[in-house]
PDB file of C-alpha atoms in Angstrom:
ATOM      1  CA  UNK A   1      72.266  50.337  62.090  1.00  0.00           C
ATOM      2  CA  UNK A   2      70.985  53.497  62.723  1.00  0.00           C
ATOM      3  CA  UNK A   3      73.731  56.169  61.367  1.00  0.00           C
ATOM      4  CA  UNK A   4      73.898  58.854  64.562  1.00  0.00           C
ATOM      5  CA  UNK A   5      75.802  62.492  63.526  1.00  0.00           C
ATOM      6  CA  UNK A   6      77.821  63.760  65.735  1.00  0.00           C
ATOM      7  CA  UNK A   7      77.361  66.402  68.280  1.00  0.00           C
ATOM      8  CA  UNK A   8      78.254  69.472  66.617  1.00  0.00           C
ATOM      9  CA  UNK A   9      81.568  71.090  68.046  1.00  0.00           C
ATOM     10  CA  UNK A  10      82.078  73.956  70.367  1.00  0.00           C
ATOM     11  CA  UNK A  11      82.980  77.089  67.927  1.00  0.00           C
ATOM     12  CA  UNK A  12      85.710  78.611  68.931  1.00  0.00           C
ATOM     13  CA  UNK A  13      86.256  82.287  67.691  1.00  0.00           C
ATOM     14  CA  UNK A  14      84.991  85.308  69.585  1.00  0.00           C
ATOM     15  CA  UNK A  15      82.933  84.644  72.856  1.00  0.00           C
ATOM     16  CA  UNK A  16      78.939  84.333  72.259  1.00  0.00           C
ATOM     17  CA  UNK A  17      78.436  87.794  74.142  1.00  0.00           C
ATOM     18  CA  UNK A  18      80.661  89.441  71.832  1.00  0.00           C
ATOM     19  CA  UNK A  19      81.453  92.993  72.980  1.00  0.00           C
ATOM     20  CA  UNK A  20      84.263  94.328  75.008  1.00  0.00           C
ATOM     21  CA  UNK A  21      81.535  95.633  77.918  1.00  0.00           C
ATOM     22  CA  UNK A  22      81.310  91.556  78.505  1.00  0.00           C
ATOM     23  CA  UNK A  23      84.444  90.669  78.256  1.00  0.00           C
ATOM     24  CA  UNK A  24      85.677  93.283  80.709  1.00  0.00           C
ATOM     25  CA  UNK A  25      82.805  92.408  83.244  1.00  0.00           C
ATOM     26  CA  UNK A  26      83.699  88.868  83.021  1.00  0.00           C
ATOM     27  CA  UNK A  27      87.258  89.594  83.632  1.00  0.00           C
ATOM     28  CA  UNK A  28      86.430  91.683  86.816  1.00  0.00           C
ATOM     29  CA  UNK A  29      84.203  88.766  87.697  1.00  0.00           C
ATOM     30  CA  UNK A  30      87.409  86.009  87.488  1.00  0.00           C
ATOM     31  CA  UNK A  31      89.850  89.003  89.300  1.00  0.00           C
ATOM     32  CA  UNK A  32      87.233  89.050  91.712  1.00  0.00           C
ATOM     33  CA  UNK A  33      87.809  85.206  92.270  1.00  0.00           C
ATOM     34  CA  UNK A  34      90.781  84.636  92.125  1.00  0.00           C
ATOM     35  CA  UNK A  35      92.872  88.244  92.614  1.00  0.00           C
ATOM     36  CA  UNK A  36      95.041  90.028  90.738  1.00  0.00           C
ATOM     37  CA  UNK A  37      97.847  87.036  90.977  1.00  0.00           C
ATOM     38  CA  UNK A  38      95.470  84.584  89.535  1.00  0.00           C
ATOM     39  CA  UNK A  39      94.036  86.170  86.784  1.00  0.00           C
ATOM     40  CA  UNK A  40      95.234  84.858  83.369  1.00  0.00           C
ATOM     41  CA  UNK A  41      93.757  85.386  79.305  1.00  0.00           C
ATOM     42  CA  UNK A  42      93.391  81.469  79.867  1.00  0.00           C
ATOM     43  CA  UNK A  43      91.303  81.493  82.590  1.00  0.00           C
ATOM     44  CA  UNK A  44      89.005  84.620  81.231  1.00  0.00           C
ATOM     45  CA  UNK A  45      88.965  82.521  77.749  1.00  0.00           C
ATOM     46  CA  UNK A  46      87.705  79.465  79.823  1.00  0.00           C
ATOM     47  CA  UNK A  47      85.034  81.199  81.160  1.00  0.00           C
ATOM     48  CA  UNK A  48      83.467  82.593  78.322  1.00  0.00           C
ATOM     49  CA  UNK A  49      83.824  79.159  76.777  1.00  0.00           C
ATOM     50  CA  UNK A  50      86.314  80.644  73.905  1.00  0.00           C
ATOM     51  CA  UNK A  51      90.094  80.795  72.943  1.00  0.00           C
ATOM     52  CA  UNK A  52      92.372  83.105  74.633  1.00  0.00           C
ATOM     53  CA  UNK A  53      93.028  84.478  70.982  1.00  0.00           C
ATOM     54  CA  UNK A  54      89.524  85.758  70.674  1.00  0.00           C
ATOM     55  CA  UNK A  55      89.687  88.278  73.694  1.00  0.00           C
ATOM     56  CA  UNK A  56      92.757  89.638  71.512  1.00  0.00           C
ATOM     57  CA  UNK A  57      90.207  90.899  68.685  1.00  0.00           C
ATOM     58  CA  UNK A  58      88.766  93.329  71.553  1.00  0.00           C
ATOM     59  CA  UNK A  59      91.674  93.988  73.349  1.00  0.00           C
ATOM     60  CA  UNK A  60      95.497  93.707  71.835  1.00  0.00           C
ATOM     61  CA  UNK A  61      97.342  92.692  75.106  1.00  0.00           C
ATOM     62  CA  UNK A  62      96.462  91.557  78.863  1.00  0.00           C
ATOM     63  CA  UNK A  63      97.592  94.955  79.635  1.00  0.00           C
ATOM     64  CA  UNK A  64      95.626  96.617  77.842  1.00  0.00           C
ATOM     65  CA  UNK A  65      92.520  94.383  78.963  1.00  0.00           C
ATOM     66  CA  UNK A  66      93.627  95.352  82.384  1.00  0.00           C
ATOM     67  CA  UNK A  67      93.798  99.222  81.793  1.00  0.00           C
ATOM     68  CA  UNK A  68      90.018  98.916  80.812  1.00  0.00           C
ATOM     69  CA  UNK A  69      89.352  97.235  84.099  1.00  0.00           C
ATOM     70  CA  UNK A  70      91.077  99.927  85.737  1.00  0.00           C
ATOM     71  CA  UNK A  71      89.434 102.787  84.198  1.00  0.00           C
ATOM     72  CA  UNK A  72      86.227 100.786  84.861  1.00  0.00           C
ATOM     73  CA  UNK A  73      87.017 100.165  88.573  1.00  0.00           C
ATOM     74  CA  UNK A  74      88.446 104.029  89.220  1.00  0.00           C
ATOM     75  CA  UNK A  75      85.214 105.452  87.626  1.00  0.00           C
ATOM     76  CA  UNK A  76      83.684 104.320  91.011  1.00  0.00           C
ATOM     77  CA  UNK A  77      86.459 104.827  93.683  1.00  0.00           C
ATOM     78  CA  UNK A  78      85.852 109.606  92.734  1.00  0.00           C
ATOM     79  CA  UNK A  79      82.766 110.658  95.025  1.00  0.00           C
ATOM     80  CA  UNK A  80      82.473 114.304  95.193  1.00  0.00           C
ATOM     81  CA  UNK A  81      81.896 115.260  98.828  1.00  0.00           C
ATOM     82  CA  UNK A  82      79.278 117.594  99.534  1.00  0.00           C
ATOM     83  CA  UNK A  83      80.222 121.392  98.861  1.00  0.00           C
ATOM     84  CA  UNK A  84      78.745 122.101 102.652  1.00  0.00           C
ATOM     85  CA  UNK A  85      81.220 119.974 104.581  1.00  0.00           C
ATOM     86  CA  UNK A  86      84.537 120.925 106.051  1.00  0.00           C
ATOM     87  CA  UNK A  87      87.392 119.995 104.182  1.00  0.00           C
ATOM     88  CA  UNK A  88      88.828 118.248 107.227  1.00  0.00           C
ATOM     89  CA  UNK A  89      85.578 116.017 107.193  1.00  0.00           C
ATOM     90  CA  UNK A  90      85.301 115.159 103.862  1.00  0.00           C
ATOM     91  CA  UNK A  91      89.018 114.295 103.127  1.00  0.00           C
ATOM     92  CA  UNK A  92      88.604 111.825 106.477  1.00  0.00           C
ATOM     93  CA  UNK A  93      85.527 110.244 104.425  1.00  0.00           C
ATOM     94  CA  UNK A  94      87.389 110.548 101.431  1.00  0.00           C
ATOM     95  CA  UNK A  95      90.283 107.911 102.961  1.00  0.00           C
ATOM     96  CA  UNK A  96      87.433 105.992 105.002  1.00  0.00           C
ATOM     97  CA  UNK A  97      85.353 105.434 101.962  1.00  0.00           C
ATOM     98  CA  UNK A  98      88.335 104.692  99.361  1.00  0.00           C
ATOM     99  CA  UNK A  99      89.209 102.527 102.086  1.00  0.00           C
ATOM    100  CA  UNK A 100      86.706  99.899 102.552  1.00  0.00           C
ATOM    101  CA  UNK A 101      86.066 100.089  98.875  1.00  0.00           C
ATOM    102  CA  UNK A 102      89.895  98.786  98.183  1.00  0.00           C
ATOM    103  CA  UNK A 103      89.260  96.393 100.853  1.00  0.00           C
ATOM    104  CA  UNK A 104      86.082  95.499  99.390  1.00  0.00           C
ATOM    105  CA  UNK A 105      87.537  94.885  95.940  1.00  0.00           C
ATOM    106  CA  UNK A 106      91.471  94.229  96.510  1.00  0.00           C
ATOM    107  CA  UNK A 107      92.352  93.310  93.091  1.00  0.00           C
ATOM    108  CA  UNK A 108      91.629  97.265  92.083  1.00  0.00           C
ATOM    109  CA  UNK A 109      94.963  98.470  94.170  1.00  0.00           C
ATOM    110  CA  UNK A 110      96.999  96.662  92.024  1.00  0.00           C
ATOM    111  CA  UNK A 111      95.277  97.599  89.127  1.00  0.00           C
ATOM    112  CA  UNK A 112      95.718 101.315  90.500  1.00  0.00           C
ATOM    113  CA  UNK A 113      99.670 100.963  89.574  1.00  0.00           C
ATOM    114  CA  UNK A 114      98.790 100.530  85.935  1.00  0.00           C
ATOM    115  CA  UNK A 115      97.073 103.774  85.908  1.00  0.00           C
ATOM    116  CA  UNK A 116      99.242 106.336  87.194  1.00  0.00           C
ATOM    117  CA  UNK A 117      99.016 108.673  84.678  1.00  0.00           C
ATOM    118  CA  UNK A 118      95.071 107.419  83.491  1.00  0.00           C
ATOM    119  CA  UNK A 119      92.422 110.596  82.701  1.00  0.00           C
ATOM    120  CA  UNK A 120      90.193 108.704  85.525  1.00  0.00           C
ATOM    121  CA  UNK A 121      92.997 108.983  87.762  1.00  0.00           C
ATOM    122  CA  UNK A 122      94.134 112.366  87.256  1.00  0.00           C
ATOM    123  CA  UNK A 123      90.262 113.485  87.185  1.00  0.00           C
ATOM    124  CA  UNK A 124      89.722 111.844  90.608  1.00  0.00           C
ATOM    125  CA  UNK A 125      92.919 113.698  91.782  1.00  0.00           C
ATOM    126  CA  UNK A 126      92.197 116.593  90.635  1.00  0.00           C
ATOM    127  CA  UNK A 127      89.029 116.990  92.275  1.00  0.00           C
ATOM    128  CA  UNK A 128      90.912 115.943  95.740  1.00  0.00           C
ATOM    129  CA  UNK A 129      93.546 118.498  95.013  1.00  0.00           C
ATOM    130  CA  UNK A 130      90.826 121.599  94.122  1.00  0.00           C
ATOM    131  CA  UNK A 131      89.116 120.442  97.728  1.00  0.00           C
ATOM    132  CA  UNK A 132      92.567 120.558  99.360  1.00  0.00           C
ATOM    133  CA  UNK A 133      92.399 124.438  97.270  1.00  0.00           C
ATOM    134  CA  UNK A 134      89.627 125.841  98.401  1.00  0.00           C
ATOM    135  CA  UNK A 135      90.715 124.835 101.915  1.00  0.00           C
ATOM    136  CA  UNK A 136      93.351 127.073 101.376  1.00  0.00           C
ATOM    137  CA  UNK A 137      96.270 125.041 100.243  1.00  0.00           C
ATOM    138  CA  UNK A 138      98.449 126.684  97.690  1.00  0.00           C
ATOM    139  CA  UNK A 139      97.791 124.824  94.393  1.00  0.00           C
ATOM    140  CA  UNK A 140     101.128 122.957  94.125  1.00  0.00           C
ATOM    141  CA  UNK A 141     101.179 121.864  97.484  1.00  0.00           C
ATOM    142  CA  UNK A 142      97.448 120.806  96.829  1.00  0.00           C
ATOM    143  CA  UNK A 143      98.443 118.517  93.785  1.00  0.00           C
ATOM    144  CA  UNK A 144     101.267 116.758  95.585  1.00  0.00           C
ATOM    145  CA  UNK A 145      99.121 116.032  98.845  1.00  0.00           C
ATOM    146  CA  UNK A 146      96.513 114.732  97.243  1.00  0.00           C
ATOM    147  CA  UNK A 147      98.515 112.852  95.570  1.00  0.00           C
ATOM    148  CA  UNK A 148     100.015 111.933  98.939  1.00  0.00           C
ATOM    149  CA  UNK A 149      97.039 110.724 100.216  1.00  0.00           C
ATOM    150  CA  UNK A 150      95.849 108.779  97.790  1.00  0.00           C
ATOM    151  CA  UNK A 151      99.425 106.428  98.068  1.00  0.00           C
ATOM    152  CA  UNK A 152      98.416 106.828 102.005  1.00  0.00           C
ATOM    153  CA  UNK A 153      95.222 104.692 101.829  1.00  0.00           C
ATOM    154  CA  UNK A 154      96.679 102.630  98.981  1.00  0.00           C
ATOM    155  CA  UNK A 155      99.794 101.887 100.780  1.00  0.00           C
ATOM    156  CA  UNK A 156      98.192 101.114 104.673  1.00  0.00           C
ATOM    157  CA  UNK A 157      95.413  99.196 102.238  1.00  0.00           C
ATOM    158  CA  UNK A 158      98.321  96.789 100.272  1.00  0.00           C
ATOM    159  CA  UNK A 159     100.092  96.505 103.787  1.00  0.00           C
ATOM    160  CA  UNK A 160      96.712  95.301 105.602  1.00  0.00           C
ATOM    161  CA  UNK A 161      95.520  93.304 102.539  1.00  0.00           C
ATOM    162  CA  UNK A 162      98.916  91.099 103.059  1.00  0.00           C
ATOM    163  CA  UNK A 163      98.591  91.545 107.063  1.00  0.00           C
ATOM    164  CA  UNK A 164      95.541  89.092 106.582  1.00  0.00           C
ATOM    165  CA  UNK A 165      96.723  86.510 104.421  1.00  0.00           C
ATOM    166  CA  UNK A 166      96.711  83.160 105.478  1.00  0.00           C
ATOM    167  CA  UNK A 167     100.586  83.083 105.116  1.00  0.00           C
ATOM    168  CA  UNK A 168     100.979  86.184 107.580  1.00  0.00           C
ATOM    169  CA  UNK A 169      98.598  85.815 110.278  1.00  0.00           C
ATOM    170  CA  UNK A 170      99.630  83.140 112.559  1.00  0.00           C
ATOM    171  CA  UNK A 171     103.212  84.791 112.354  1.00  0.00           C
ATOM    172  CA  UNK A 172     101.494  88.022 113.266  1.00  0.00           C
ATOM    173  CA  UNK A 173     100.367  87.081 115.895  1.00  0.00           C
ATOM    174  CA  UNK A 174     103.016  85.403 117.163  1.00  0.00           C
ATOM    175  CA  UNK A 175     104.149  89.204 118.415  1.00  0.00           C
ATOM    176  CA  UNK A 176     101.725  88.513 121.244  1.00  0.00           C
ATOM    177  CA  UNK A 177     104.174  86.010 122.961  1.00  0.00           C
ATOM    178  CA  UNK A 178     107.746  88.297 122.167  1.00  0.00           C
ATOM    179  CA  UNK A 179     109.337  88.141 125.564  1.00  0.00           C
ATOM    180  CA  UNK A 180     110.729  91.576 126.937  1.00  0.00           C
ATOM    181  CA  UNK A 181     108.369  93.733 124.753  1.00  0.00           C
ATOM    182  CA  UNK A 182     104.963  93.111 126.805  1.00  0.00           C
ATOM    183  CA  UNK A 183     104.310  97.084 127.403  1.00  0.00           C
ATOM    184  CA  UNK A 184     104.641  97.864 123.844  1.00  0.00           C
ATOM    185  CA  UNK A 185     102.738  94.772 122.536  1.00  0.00           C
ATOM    186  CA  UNK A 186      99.874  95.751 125.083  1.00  0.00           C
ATOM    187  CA  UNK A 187      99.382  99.332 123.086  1.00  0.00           C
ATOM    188  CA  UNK A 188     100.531  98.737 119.149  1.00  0.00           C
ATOM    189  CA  UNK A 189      97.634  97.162 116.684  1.00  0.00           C
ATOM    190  CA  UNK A 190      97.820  93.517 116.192  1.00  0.00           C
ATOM    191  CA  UNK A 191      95.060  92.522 114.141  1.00  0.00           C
ATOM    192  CA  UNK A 192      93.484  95.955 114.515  1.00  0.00           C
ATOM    193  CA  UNK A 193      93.818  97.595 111.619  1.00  0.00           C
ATOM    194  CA  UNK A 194      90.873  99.836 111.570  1.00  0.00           C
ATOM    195  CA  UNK A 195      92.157 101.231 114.929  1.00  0.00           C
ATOM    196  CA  UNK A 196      95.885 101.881 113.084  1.00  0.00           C
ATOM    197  CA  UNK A 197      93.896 103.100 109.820  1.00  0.00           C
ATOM    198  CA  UNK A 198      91.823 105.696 112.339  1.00  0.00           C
ATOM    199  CA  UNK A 199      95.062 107.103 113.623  1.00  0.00           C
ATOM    200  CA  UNK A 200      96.909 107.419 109.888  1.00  0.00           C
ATOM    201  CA  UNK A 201      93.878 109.343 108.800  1.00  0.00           C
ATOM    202  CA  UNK A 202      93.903 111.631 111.775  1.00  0.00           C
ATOM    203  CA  UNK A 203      97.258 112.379 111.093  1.00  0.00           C
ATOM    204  CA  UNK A 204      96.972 113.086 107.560  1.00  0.00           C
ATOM    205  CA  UNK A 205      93.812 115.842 107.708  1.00  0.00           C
ATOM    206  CA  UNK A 206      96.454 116.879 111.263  1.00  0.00           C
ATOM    207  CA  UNK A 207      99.417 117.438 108.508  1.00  0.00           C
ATOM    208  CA  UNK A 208      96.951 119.453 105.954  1.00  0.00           C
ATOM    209  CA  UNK A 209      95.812 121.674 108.996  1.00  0.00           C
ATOM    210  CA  UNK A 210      99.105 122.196 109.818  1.00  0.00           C
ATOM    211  CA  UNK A 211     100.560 123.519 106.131  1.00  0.00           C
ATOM    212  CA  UNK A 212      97.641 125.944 105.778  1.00  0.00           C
ATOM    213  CA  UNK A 213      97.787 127.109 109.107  1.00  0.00           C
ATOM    214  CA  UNK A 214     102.006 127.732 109.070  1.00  0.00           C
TER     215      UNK A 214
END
């Protein structure tokens, strides 16, 4: 009888592409799938065909695995607007831009709350606050509404993000069909969030123009 060895066994240890740059792109590729709520060391271990314990030689906790994605995912969210354009046009890009990529990319505004106080995130900040500067905002007032604005388009962005869940959307739109508030219904966004998100930037860069005008 012919003696047959056995397949050799999956090793289990740290994953085959064994640096933290993998790792972390893997991750953002599983919080991509499955969103912030679904993401577990489990799931990121079964993907790279490993043990969860082996992600913890690169990275000590799911937190901190997380932090890297966040630094990773902020590094992309800072684009320096052109010196040449008016403040008031390139804060409204600012929020556009910031935006669609959050919208893009939804597991990064929850990520965001893990960074607060991050170098990426303070950088990016910064650089909103020394546009609001130049623009002739008094530097404290500068660091606090930019600060402002960046928990504006995070804030509308969580809201709308939730707005559009499966969950929420038929009883959305169940305001359609509220007896008694037809007029009202007829003229507030249902559904239309870029139309609502239009009219919250316009009244941010309207609040800026007003402090450095007062």
């Amino acid at each position: 009888m012919e003696n047959r060895q056995a397949p050799p066994k999956p090793r289990v240890g740290r994953p085959s592409r064994t640096s933290s740059e993998a790792i972390v792109a893997e991750a953002e590729a599983l919080l991509r799938d499955k969103g912030f709520r679904g993401f577990s060391m489990r799931g990121l271990a079964d993907r790279l065909g490993t043990a969860p314990t082996a992600i913890y030689t690169f990275f000590e906790s799911k937190d901190a695995l997380l932090q890297a994605l966040a630094e990773r995912a902020l590094a992309d969210l800072w684009v320096e607007p052109d010196a040449g354009t008016h403040w008031e046009q390139a804060i409204a890009t600012w929020m556009h831009d910031l935006h669609d990529t959050l919208l893009d990319a939804r597991w990064i505004g929850d990520l965001i709350a893990l960074t607060s106080s991050s170098p990426q995130l303070l950088q990016g900040v910064g650089q909103l606050a020394e546009r609001l500067r130049c623009a002739g905002v008094p530097f404290p007032d500068a660091a606090l509404l930019a600060q402002n604005l960046l928990w504006t388009v995070l804030g509308f962005v969580m809201l709308q993000i939730d707005a559009e869940g499966p969950d929420l959307v038929p009883v959305i739109e169940q305001a359609r069909h509220q007896q008694g508030y037809e007029e009202l219904i007829e003229h507030i966004a249902i559904g239309e969030y870029d139309k609502l998100y239009a009219l919250t930037v316009y009244n941010a860069v309207a609040g800026i123009r007003a402090r450095i005008e007062t």
